[in-house]
CSV table of C-alpha atoms in Angstrom, one decimal:
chain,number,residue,atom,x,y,z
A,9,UNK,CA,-58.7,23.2,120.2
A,10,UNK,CA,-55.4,24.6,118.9
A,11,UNK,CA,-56.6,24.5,115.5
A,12,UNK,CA,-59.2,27.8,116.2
A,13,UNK,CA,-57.9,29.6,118.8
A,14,UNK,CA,-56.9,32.1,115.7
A,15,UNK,CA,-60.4,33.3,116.0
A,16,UNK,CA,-61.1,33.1,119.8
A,17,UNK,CA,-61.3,36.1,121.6
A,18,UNK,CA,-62.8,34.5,125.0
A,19,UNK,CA,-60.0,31.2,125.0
A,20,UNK,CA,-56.4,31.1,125.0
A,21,UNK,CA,-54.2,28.6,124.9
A,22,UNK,CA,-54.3,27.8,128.8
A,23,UNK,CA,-57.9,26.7,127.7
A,24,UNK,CA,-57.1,24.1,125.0
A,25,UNK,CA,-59.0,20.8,126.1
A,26,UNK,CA,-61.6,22.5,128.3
A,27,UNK,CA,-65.3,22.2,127.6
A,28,UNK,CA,-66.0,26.1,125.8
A,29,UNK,CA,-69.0,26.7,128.8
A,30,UNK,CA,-66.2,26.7,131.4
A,31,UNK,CA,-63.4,28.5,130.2
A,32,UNK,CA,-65.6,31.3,128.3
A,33,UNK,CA,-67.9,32.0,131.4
A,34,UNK,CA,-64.0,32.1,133.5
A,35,UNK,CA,-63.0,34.2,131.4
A,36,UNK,CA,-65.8,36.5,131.4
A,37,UNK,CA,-66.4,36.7,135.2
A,38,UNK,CA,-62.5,37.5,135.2
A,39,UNK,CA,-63.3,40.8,133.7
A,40,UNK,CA,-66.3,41.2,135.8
A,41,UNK,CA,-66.8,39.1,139.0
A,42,UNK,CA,-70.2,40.8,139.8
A,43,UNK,CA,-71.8,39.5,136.5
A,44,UNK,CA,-74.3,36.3,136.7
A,45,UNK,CA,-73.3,33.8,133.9
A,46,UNK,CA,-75.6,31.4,133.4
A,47,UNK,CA,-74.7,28.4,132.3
A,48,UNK,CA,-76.5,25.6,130.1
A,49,UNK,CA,-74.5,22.3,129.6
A,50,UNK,CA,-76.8,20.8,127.0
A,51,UNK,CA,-77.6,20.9,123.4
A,52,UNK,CA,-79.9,23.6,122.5
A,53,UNK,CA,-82.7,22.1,120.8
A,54,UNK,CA,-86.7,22.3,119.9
A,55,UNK,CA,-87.4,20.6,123.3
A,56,UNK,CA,-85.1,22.6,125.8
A,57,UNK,CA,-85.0,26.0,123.4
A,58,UNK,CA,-88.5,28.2,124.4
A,59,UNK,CA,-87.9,27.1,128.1
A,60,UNK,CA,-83.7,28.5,128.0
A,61,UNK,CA,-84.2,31.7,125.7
A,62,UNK,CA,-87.9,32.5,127.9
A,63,UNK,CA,-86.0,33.7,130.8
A,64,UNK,CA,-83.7,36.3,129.2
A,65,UNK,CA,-84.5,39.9,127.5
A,66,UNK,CA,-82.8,38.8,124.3
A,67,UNK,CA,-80.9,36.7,122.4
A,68,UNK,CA,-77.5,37.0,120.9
A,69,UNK,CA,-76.5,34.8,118.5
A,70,UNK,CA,-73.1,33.8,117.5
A,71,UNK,CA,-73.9,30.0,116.7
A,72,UNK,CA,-72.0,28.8,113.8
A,73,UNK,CA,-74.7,26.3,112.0
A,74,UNK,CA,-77.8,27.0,110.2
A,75,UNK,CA,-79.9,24.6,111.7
A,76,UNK,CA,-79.3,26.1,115.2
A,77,UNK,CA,-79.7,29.6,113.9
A,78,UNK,CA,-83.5,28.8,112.6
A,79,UNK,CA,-83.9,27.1,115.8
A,80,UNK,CA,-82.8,30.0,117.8
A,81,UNK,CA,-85.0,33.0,115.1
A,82,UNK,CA,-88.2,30.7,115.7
A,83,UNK,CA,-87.8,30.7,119.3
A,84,UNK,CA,-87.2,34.2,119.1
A,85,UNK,CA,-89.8,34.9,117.3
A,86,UNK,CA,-92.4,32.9,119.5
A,87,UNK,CA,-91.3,34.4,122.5
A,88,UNK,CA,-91.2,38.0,121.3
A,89,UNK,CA,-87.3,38.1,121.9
A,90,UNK,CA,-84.8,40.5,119.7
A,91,UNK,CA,-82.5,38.4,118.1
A,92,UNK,CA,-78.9,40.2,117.7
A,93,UNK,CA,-77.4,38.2,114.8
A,94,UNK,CA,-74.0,37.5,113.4
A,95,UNK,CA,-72.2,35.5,111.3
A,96,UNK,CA,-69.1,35.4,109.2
A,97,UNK,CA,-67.6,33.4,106.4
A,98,UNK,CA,-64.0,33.6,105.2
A,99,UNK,CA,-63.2,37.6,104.6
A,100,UNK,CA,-67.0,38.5,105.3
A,101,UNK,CA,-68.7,38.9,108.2
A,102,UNK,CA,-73.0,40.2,108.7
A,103,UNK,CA,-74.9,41.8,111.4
A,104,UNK,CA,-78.7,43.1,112.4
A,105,UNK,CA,-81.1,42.6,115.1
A,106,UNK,CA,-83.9,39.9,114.1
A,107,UNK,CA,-87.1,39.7,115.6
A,108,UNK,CA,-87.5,42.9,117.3
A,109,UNK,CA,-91.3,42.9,118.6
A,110,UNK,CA,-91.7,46.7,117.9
A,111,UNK,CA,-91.8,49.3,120.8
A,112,UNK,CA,-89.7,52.9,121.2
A,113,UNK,CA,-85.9,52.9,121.6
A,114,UNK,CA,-84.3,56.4,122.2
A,115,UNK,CA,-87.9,58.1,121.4
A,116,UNK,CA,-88.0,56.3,118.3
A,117,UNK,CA,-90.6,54.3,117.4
A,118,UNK,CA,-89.8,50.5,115.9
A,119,UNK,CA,-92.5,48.7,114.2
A,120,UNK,CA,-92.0,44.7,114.7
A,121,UNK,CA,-88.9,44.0,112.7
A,122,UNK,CA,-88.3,41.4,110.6
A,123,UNK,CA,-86.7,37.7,111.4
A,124,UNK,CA,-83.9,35.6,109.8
A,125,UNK,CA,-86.9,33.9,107.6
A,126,UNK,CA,-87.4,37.0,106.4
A,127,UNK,CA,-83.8,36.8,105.0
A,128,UNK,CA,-83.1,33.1,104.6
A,129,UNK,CA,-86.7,31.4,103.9
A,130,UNK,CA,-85.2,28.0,103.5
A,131,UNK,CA,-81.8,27.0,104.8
A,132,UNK,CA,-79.1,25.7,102.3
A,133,UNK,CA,-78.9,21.8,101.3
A,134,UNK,CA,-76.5,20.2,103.6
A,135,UNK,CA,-73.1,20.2,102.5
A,136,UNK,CA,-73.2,23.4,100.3
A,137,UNK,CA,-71.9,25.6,102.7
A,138,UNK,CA,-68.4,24.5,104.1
A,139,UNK,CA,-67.8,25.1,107.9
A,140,UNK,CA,-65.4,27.8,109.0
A,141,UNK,CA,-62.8,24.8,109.6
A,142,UNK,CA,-63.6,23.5,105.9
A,143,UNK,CA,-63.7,27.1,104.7
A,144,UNK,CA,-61.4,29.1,107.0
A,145,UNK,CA,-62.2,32.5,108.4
A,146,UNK,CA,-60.1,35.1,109.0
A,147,UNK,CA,-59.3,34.9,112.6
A,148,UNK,CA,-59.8,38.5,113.4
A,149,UNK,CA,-63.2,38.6,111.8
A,150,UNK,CA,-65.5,36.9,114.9
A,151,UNK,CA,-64.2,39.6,117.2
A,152,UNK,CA,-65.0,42.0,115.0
A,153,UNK,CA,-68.7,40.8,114.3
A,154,UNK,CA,-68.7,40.2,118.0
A,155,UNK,CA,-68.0,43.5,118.7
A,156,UNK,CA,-71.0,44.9,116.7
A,157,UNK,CA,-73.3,42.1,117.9
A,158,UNK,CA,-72.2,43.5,121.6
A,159,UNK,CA,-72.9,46.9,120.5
A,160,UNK,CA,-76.3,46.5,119.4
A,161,UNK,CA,-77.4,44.1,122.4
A,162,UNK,CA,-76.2,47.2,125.0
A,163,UNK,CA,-78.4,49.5,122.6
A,164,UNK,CA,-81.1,47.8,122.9
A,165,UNK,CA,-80.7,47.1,126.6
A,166,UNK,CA,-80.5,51.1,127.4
A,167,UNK,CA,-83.2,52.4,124.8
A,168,UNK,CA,-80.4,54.4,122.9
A,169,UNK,CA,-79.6,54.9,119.3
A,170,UNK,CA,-80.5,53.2,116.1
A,171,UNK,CA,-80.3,49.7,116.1
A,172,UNK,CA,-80.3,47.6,112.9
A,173,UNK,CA,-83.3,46.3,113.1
A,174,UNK,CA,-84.3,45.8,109.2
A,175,UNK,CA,-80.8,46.6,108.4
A,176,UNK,CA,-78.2,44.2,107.6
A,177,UNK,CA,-74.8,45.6,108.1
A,178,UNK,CA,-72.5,43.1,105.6
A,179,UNK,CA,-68.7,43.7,106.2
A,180,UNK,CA,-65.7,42.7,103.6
A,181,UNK,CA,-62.8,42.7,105.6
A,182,UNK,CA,-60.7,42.0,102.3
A,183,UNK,CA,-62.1,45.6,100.8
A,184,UNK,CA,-62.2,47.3,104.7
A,185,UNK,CA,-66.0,48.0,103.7
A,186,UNK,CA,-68.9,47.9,105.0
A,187,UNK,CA,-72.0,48.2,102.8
A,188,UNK,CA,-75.9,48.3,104.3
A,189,UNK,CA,-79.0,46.2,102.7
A,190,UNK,CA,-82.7,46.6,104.4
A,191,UNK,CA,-84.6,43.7,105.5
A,192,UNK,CA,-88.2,43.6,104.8
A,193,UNK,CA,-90.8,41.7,107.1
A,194,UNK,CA,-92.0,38.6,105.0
A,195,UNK,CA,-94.9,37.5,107.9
């Protein structure tokens, strides 16, 4: 849609009208034609999640509702999957890694780490948190979330560095900061 292609960084305008699926995972084999996408035209939901997110080493999330990102943690959570988390909100944007089951990364050991119940028991009543469309976003600001989401998800794939698991990284593009809270494990 024409209306958020301001905060794309996988569509252009060649893509307005196309179903998301097809013109991301274009657009992605275009910078690499020896990656596997695969792709899932459905709904994710409590039937069809454990059986999509089972497959895969992790999950990274960039969904843009709560009720999807609680779906996504639990499954997470049940299948012993990190979850590498973003989201963003007008001028403000938040990444960790949820759900880590604990192992050694770079050496280091990582006890289990806590999920996004751990940071967000209960999710919000309906309608008290606008959309991005209701609220606007910065248009920069998924990229840039993205980007950190990315970084963290090839950490984790090579054993290297320090990833945030039981750190959430909050970021105020407004103020060009970037300020660090921990997150505790509440299981």
């Amino acid at each position: 849609d024409f209306t958020n292609l301001q905060r794309q960084v996988i569509h252009g305008t060649k893509d307005v009208g196309r179903k998301k699926l097809d013109s991301a995972a274009e657009s992605m084999l275009d910078i690499n034609p020896y990656m596997r996408v695969d792709k899932f035209d459905t709904a994710i939901s409590s039937e069809n999640a454990l059986d999509i997110i089972r497959e895969y080493d992790m999950v990274v999330d960039g969904t843009d509702n709560f009720p999807t990102r609680y779906l996504i943690n639990d499954a997470c959570v049940i299948l012993k999957k990190p979850n590498v988390y973003g989201s963003i909100f007008r001028f403000e944007g938040q990444a960790t890694v949820y759900a880590y089951p604990g192992g050694a990364i770079d050496g280091k050991e990582y006890a289990q780490g806590p999920c996004y119940r751990c940071s967000y028991p209960e999710p919000p009543p309906p309608g008290l948190v606008p959309s991005c469309a209701e609220g606007g976003v910065l248009g920069i600001l998924p990229g840039i979330i993205g980007l950190m989401q990315a970084t963290e998800a090839v950490k984790l794939i090579l054993g290297v560095g320090e990833p945030l698991i039981g750190r959430l990284v909050l970021y105020d593009a407004l103020a060009m900061r970037f300020r660090e809270m921990k997150v505790r494990r509440n299981l």
